[in-house]
Short mmCIF file of C-alpha atoms in Angstrom, two decimals:
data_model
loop_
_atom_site.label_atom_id
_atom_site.label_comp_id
_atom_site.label_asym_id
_atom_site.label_seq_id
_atom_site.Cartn_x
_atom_site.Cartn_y
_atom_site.Cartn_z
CA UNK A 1 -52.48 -17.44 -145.03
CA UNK A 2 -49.23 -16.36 -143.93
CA UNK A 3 -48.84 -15.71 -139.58
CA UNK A 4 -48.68 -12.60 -138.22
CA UNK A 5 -46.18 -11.28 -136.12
CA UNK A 6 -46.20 -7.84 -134.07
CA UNK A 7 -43.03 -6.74 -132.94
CA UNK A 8 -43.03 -4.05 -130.50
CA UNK A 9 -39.71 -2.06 -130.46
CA UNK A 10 -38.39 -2.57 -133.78
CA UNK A 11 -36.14 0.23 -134.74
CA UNK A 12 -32.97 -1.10 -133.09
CA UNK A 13 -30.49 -3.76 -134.00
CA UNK A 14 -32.04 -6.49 -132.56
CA UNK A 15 -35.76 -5.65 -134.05
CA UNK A 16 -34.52 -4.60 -137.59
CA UNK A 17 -32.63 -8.97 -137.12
CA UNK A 18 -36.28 -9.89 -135.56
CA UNK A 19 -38.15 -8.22 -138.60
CA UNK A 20 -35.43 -9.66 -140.90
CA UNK A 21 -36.04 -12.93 -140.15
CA UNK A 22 -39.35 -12.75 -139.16
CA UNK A 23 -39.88 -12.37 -143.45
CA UNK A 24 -37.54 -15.20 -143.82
CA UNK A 25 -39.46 -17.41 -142.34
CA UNK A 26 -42.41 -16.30 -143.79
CA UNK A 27 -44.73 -13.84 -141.56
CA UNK A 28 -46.29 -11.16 -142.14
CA UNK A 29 -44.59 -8.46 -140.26
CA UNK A 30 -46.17 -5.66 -138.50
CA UNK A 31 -43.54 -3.28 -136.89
CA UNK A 32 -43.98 -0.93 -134.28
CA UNK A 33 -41.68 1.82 -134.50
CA UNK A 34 -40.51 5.12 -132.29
CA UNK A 35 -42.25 8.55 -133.45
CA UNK A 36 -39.55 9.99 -135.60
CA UNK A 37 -37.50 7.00 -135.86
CA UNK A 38 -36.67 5.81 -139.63
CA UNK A 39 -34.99 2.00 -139.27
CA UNK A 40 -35.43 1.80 -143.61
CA UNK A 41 -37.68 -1.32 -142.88
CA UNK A 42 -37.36 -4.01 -145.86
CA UNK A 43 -40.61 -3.95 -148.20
CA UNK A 44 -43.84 -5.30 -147.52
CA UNK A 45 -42.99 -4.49 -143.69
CA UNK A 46 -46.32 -2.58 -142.24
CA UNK A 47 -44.88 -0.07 -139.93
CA UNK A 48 -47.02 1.91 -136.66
CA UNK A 49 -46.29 4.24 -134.65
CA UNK A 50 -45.80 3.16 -130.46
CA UNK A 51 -44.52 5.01 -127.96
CA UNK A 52 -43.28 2.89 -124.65
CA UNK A 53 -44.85 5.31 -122.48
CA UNK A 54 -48.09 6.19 -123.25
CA UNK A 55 -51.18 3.29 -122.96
CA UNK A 56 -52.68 5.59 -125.56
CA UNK A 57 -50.15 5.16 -128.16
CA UNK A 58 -50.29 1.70 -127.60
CA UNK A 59 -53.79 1.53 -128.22
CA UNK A 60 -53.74 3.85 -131.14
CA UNK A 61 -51.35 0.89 -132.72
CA UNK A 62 -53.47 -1.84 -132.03
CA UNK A 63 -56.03 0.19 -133.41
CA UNK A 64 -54.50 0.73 -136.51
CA UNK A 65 -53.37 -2.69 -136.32
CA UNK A 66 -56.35 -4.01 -136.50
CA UNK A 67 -57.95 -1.74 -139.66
CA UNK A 68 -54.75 -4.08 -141.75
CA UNK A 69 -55.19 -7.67 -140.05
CA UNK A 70 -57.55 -9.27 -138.64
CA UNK A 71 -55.58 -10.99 -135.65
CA UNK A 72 -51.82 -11.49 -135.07
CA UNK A 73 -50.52 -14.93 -134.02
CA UNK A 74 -46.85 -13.18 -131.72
CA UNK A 75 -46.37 -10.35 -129.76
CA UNK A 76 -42.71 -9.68 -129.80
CA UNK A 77 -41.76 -6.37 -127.30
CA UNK A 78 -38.61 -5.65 -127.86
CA UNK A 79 -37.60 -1.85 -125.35
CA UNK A 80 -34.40 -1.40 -124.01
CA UNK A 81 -33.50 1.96 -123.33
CA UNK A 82 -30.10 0.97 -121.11
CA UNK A 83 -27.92 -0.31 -123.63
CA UNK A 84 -25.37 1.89 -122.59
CA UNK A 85 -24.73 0.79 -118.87
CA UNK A 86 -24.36 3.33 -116.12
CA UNK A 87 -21.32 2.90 -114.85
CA UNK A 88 -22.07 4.59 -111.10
CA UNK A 89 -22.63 2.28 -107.86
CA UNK A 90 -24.51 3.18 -104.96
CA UNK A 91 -21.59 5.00 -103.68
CA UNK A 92 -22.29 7.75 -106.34
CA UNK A 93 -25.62 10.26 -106.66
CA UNK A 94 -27.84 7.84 -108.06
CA UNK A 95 -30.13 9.74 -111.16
CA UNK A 96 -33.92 8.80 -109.68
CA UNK A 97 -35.11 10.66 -112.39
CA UNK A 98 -33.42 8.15 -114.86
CA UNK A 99 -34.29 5.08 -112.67
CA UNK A 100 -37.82 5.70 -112.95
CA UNK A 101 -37.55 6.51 -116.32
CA UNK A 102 -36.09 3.16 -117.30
CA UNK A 103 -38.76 1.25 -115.37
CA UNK A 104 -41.12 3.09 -116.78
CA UNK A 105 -39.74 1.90 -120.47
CA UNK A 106 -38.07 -1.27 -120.14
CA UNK A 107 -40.63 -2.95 -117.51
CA UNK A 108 -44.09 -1.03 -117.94
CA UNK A 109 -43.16 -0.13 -122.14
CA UNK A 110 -43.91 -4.20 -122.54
CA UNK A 111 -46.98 -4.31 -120.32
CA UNK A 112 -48.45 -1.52 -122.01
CA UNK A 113 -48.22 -3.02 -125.37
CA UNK A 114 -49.24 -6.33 -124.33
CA UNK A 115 -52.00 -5.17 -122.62
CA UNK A 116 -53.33 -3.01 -125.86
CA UNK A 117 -52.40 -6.13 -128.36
CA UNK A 118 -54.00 -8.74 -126.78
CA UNK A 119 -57.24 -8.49 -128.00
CA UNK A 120 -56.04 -9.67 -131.01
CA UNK A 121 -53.83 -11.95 -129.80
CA UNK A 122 -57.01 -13.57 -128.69
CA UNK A 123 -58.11 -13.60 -132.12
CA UNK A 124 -55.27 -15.32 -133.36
CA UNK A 125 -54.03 -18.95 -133.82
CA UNK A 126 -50.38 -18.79 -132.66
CA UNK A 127 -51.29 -16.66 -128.91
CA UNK A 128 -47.65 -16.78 -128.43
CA UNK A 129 -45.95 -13.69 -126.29
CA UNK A 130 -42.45 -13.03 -126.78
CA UNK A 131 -40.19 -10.25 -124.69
CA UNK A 132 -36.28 -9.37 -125.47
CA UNK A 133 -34.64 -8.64 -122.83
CA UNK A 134 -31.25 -9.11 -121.32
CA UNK A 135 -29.29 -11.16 -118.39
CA UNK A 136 -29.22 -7.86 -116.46
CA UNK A 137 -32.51 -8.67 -115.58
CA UNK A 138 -31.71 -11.72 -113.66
CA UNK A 139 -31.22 -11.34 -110.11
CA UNK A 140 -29.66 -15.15 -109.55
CA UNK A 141 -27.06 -14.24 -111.88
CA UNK A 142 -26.53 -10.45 -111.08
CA UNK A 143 -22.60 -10.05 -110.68
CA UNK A 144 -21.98 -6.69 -110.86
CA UNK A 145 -21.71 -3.77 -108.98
CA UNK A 146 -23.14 -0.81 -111.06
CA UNK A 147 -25.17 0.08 -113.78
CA UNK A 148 -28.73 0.42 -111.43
CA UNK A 149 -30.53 1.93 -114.49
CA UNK A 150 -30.15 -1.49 -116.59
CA UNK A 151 -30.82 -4.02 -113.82
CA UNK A 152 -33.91 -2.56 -111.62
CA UNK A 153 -35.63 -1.44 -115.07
CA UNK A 154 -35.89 -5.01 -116.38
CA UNK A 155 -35.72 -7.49 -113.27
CA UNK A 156 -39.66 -6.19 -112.43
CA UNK A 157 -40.24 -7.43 -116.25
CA UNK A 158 -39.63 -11.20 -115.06
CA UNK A 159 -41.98 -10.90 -112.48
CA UNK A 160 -44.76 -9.30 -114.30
CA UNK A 161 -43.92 -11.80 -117.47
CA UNK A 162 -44.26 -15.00 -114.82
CA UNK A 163 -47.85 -13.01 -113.40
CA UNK A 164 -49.13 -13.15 -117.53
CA UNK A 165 -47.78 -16.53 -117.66
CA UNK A 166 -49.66 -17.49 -114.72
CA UNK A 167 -53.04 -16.13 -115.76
CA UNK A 168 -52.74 -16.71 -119.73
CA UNK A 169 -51.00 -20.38 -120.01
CA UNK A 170 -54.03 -21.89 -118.97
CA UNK A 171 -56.56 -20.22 -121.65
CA UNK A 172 -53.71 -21.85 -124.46
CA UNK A 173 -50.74 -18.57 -124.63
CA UNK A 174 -47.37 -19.66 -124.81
CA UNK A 175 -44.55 -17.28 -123.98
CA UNK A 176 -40.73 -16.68 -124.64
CA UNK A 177 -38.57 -14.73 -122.65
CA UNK A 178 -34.71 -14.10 -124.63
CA UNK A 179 -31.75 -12.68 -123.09
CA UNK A 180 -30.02 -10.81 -125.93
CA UNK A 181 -26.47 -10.40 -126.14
CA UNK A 182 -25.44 -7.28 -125.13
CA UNK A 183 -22.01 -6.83 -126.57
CA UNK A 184 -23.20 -8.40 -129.71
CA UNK A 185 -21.63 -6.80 -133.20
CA UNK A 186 -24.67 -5.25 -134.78
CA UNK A 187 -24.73 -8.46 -137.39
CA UNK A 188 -25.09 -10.75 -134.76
CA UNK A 189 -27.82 -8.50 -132.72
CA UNK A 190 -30.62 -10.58 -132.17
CA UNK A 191 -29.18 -14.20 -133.82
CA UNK A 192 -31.27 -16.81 -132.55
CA UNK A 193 -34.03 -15.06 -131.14
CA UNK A 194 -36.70 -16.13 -134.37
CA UNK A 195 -35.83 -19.39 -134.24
CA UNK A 196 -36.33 -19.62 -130.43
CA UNK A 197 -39.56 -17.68 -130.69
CA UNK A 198 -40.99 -19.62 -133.75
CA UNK A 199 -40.30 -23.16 -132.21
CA UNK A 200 -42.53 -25.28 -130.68
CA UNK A 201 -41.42 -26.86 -127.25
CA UNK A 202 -41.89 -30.13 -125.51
CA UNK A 203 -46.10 -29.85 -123.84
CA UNK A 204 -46.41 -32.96 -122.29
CA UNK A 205 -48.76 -32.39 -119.39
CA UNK A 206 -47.21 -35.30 -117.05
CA UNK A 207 -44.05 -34.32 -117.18
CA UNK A 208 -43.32 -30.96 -115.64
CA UNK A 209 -39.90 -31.20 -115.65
CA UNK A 210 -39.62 -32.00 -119.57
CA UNK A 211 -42.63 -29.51 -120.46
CA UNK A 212 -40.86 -26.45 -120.87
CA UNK A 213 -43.88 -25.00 -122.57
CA UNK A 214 -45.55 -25.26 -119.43
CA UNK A 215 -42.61 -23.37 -117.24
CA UNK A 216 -41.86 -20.09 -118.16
CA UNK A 217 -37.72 -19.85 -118.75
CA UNK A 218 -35.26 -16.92 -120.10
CA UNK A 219 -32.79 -18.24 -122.42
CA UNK A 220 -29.88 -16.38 -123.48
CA UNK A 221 -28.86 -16.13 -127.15
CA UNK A 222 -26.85 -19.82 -126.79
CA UNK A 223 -30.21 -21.24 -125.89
CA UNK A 224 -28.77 -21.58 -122.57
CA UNK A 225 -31.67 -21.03 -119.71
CA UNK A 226 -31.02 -18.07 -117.48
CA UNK A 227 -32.37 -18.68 -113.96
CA UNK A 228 -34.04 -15.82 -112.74
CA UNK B 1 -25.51 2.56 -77.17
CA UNK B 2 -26.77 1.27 -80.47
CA UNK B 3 -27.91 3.50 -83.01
CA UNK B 4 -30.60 2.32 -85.83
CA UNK B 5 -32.24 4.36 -88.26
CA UNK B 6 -35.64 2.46 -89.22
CA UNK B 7 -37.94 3.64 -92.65
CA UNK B 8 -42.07 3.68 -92.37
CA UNK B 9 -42.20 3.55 -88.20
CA UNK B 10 -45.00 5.36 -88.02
CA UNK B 11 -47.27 2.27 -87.74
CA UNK B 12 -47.62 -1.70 -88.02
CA UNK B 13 -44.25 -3.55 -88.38
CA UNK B 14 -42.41 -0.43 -88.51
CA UNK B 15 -43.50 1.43 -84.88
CA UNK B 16 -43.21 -2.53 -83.52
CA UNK B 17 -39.51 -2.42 -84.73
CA UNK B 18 -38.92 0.85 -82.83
CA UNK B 19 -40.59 -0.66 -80.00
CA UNK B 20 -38.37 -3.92 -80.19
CA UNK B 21 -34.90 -1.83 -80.87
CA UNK B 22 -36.10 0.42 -77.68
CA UNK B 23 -36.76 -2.31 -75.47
CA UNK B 24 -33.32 -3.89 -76.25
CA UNK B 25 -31.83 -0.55 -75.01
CA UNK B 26 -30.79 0.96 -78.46
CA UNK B 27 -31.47 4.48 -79.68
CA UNK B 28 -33.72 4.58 -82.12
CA UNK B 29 -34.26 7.25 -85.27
CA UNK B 30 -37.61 6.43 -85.85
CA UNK B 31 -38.32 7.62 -89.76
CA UNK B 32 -41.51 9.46 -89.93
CA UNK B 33 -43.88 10.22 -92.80
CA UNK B 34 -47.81 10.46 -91.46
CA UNK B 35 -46.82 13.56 -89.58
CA UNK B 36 -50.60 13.29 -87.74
CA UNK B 37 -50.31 10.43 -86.73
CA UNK B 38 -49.33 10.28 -82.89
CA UNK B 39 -48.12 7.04 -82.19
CA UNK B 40 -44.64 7.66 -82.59
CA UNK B 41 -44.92 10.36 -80.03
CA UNK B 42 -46.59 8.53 -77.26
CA UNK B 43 -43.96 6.25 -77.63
CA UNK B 44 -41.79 9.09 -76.96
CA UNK B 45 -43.15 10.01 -73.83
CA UNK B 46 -42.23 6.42 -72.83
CA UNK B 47 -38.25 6.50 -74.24
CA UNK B 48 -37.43 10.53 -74.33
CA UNK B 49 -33.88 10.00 -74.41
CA UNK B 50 -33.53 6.91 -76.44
CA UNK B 51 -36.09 7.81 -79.45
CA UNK B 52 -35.34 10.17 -81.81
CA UNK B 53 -38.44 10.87 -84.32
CA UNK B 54 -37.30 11.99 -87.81
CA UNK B 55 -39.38 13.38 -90.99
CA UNK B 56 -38.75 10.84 -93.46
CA UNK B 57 -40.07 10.53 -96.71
CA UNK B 58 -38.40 8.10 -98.60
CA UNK B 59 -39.89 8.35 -101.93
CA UNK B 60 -38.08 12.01 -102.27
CA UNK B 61 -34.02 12.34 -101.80
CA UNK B 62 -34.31 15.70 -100.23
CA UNK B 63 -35.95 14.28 -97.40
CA UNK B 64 -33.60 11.22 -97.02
CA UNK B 65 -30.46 13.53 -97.01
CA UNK B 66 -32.30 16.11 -94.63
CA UNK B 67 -33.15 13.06 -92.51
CA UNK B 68 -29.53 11.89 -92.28
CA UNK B 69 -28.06 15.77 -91.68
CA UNK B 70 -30.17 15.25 -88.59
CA UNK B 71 -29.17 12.83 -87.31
CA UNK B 72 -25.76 13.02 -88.10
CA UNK B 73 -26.15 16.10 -85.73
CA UNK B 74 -27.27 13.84 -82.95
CA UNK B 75 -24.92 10.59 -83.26
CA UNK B 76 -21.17 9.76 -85.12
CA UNK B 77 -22.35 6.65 -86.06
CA UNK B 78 -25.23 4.37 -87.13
CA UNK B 79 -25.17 0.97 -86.91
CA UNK B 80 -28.22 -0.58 -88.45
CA UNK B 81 -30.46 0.86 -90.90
CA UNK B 82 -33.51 -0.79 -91.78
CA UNK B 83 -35.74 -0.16 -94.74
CA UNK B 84 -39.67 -1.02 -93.57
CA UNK B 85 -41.24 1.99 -95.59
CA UNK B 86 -43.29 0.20 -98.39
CA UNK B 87 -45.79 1.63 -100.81
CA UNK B 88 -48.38 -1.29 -102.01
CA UNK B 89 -50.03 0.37 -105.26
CA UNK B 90 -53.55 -0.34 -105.90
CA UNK B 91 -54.78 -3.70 -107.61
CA UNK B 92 -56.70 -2.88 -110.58
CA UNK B 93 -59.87 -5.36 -110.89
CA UNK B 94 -59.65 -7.83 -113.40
CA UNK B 95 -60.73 -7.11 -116.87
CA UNK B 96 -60.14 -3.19 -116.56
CA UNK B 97 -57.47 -1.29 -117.90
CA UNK B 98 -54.48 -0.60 -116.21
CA UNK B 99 -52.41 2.07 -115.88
CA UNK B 100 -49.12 1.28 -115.58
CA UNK B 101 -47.93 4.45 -115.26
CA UNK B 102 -49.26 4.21 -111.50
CA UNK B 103 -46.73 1.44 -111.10
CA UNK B 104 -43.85 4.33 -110.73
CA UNK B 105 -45.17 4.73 -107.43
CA UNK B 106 -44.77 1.62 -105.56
CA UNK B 107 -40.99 1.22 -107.18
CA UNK B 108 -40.37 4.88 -106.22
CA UNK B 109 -40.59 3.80 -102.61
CA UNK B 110 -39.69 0.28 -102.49
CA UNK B 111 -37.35 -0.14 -104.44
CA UNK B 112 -35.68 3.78 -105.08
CA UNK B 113 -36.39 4.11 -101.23
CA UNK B 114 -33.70 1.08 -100.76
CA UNK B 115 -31.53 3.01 -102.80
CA UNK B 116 -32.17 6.50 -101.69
CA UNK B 117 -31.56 5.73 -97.67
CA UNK B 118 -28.34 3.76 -98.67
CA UNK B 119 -26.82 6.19 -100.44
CA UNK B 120 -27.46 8.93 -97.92
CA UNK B 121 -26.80 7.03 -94.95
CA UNK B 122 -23.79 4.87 -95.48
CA UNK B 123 -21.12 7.44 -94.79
CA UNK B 124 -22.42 7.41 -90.86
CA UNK B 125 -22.07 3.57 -91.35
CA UNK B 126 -18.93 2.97 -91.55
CA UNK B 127 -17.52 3.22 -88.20
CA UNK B 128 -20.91 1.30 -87.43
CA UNK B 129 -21.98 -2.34 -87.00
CA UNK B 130 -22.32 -1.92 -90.79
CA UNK B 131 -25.81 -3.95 -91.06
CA UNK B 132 -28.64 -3.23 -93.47
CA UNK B 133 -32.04 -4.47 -93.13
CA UNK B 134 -34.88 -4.46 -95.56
CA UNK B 135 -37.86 -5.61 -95.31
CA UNK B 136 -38.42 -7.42 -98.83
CA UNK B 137 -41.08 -9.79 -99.78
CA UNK B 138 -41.94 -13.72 -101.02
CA UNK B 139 -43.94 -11.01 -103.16
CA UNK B 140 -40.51 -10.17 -105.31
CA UNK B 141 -39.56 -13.33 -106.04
CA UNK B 142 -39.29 -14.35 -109.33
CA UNK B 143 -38.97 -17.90 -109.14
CA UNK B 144 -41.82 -19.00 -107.25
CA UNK B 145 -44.10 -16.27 -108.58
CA UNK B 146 -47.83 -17.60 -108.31
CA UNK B 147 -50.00 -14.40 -108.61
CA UNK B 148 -52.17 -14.38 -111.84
CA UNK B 149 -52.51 -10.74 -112.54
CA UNK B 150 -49.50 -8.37 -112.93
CA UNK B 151 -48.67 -6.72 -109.32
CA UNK B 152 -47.15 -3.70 -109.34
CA UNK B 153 -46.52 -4.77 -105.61
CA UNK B 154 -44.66 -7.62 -106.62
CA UNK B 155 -43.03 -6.05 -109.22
CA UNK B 156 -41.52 -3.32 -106.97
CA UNK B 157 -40.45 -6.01 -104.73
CA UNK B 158 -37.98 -7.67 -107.24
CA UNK B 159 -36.61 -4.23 -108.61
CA UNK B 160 -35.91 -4.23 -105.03
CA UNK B 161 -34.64 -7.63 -104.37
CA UNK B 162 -32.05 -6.72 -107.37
CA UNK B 163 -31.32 -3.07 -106.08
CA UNK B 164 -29.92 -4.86 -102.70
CA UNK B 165 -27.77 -7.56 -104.89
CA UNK B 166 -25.65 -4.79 -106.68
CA UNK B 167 -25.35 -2.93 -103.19
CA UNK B 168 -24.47 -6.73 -101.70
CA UNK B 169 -21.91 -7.19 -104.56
CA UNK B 170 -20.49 -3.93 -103.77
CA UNK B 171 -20.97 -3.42 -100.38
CA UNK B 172 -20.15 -7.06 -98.34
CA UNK B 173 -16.46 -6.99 -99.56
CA UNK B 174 -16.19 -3.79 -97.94
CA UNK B 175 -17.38 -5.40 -94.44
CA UNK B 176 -21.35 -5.06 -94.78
CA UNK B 177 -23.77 -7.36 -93.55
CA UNK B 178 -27.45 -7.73 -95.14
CA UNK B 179 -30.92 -8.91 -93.82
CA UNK B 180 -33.30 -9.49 -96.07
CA UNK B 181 -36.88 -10.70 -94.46
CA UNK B 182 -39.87 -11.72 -95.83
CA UNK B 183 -42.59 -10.98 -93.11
CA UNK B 184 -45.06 -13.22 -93.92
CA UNK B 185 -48.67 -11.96 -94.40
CA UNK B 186 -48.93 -9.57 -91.80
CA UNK B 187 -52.29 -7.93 -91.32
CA UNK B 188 -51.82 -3.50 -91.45
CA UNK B 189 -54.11 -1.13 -89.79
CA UNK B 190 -54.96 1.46 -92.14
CA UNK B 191 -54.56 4.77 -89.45
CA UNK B 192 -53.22 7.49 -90.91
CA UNK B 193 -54.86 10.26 -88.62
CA UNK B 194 -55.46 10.76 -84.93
CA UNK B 195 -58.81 9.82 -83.55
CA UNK B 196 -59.06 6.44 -86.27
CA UNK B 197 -59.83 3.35 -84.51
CA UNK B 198 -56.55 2.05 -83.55
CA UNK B 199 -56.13 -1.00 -84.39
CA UNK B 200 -57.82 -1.04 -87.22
CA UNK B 201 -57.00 -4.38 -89.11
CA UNK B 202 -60.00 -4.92 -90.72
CA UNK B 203 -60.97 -4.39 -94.62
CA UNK B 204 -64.50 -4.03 -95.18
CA UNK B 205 -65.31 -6.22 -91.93
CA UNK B 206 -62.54 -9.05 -92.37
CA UNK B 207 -59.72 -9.56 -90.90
CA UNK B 208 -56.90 -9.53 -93.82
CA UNK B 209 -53.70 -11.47 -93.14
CA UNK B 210 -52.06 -14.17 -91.03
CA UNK B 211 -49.45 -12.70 -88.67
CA UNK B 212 -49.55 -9.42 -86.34
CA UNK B 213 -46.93 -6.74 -87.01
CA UNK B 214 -45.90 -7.19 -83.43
CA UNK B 215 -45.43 -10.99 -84.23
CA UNK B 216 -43.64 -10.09 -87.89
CA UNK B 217 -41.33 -7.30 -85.94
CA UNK B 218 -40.12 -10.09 -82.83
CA UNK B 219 -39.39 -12.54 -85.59
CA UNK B 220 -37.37 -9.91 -87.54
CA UNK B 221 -35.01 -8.32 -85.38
CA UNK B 222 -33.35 -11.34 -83.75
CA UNK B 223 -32.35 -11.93 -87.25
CA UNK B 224 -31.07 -8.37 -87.78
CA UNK B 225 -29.11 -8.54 -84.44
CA UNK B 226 -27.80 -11.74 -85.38
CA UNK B 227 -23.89 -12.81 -86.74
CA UNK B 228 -23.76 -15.24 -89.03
CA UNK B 229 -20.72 -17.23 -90.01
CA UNK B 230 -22.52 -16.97 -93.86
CA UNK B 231 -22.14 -13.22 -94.78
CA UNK B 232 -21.20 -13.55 -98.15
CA UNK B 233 -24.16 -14.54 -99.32
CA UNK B 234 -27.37 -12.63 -100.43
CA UNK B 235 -30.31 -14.90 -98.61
CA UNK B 236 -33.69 -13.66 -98.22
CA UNK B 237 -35.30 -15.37 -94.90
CA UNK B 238 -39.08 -15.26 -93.79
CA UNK B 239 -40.66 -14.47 -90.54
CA UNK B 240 -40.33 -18.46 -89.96
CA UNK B 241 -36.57 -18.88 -90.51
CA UNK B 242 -37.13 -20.65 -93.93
CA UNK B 243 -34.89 -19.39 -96.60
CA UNK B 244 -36.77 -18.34 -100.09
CA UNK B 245 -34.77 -18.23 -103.41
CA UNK B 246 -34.93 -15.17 -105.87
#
């Protein structure tokens, strides 16, 4: 029986590559799409309905998740709803309206879903977590002046992602965390990400510093670790 | 005279800032939000001249502009401004459903707060000392994260911690100095009104924390009042001295 993967978010570039070669490597593909949105998902891609912001359309998916499969082996979230930076600094009127908004989507969007999936996640053999997200969310290597919206939405994600790391590596989850690249042509939207989220790292117990599956890292779309 | 505009002074770390600030013969805007509570104004009686008590509610920009009109009435310049307001969300017991949509409020304050009092105050700042406090948090760090359930405390705390890098990368070139402190565990009385048992440190009979907010507030401001040959870079320092990461 083939795994299943449930990706969270996949109507943009980067989910229509994760769905693409999610099938290419052989899972069964569950995609969780915006009301209204229409990405033309390849055949034999189950598609539901999940809204970022509500818990109750998130639950509504795993619901109807669960009537087609039994368990699913990844959770992939995959929100970003700052791809377009904001060029003001904190000389200019910042938007509060938009900076909770994009907290509210890129940081609590992925918390909702994982929190609504998980049950079968627990039911599954792979119990592997997997977020997109981007090297705006890294404080350490934060450079730039401007675009509020895109870095305070997503740093908070790191936190809470270390918090389910904490609590979940010990009953057996593993977890990815990939910075996309954000200036990426559409083709190459998402390249790597599969292959980092399929693959099985180093778990030796004695060796901390070798056991990356024990550590939870963001690497970029090189492979490259991102500190945080 | 000094001037310093300090967030959340109406009790705890905050009203021992304005206490610390008054007794080093600064003038104080002391940013008030429990409007019952009257511990801000028996400290007036104390420092009439030197403490100026402002309605502050940081988690709406209306107030933060109205609350730097007013004092911009009173003073050309401030020197300081520290950000102490903090919102802590409640902790949803483990194994219930949580809803994350209360998380807004926590970031709304910490976080937008940061942003909110910057942006309104910095054009008094720049004939100023040019300092910026905040009160941040081991809580917001990333890198040595150790809680087990997701925090929308903690979380707040490291939109935060990133909200004050993009002001630092902005805002140090121009001649801006930041503090960033890490308290420790400081134990809060919960008083909001007049008439509750002051202080009140307890939670359900036990005593909740490791430092006093008097202790937390004498360790911070020498560090606020400080110069440091090391301005250009964003450090966030405990109540100890010892340095933390991000």
């Amino acid at each position: 029986m083939s795994k299943v993967v449930m990706i969270a978010g996949a109507g943009d570039p980067v989910g229509a590559r994760l769905v693409k070669d999610f099938l290419k490597a052989g899972y069964k593909v569950i995609a969780g799409r915006l009301k209204g949105q229409q990405a033309g998902f390849p055949e034999g891609v189950q598609t539901v309905e999940l809204d970022p912001l509500s818990q109750d359309s998130a639950k509504a998916a795993a619901k109807a998740v669960r009537e087609q499969v039994e368990a699913i082996d990844l959770l992939v979230v995959n929100y970003d709803c700052c791809v377009e930076p904001d060029p003001k600094t904190i000389l200019e009127q910042p938007d509060f309206q938009g900076l909770k908004a994009a907290y509210d989507y890129n940081s609590l969007g992925p918390l909702r879903a994982v929190q609504a999936f998980l049950p079968l996640l627990e039911k599954g053999e792979g119990k592997r977590i997997c977020a997109v997200t981007s090297v705006e969310s890294s404080n350490n290597a934060a450079r730039g002046i401007c675009d509020y919206p895109g870095h305070i939405s997503k740093a908070p994600l790191n936190m809470a992602m270390n918090q389910l790391f904490n609590g979940l590596r010990p009953k057996g989850y593993t977890f990815r965390m990939y910075c996309k690249e954000t200036d990426a042509a559409p083709e190459q939207a998402g390249a790597f990400a599969v292959e980092y989220f399929t693959r099985n790292r180093s778990n030796e117990p004695e060796s901390y510093k070798h056991s990356d599956e024990n550590r939870l890292v963001l690497r970029d779309h090189m492979g490259i670790e991102i500190p945080w | 005279m000094k001037n310093v505009v300090i967030s959340g002074a109406d009790r705890n770390i905050g009203l021992e800032l304005v206490k610390q600030f008054l007794e080093r013969g600064w003038h104080v805007f002391a940013g008030r939000f429990l409007m019952e509570l009257p511990l801000l104004d028996e400290l007036k009686e104390k420092y009439p001249q030197a403490l100026s008590i402002v309605p502050l509610d940081v988690s709406k920009e209306e107030s933060v502009q109205a609350a730097a009109d007013l004092v911009a009435k009173e003073v050309n310049c401030v020197d300081m401004l520290v950000h102490n307001a903090a919102g802590f969300g409640q902790q949803t017991p483990e194994g219930q459903e949580i809803d994350f949509s209360a998380f807004l409020t926590p970031y709304n304050i910490n976080a937008l707060g940061a942003m909110r009092l910057v942006h309104s105050f910095l054009p008094l700042m720049e004939k100023g000392m040019r300092r910026l406090c905040f009160i941040s948090s081991e809580a917001g760090v990333v890198s040595v994260a150790h809680r087990t359930e997701i925090s929308s405390y903690c979380m707040s705390k490291t939109a935060l911690n990133m909200a004050l890098r993009l002001m630092f990368n902005q805002l140090q070139p121009m001649g801006y100095t930041f503090r960033l402190f890490h308290p420790g565990w400081v134990r809060s009385a919960r008083i909001e009104r007049p008439g509750d048992k002051v202080p009140s440190f307890e939670v359900d009979g036990k005593l909740v924390g490791k430092f006093w907010p008097w202790e937390a507030a004498a360790a911070a401001v020498p560090q606020f009042l400080e110069d440091r040959e090391w301005e250009d870079r964003l450090v966030l320092i405990d109540n100890e001295g010892a340095a933390w990461p991000f």
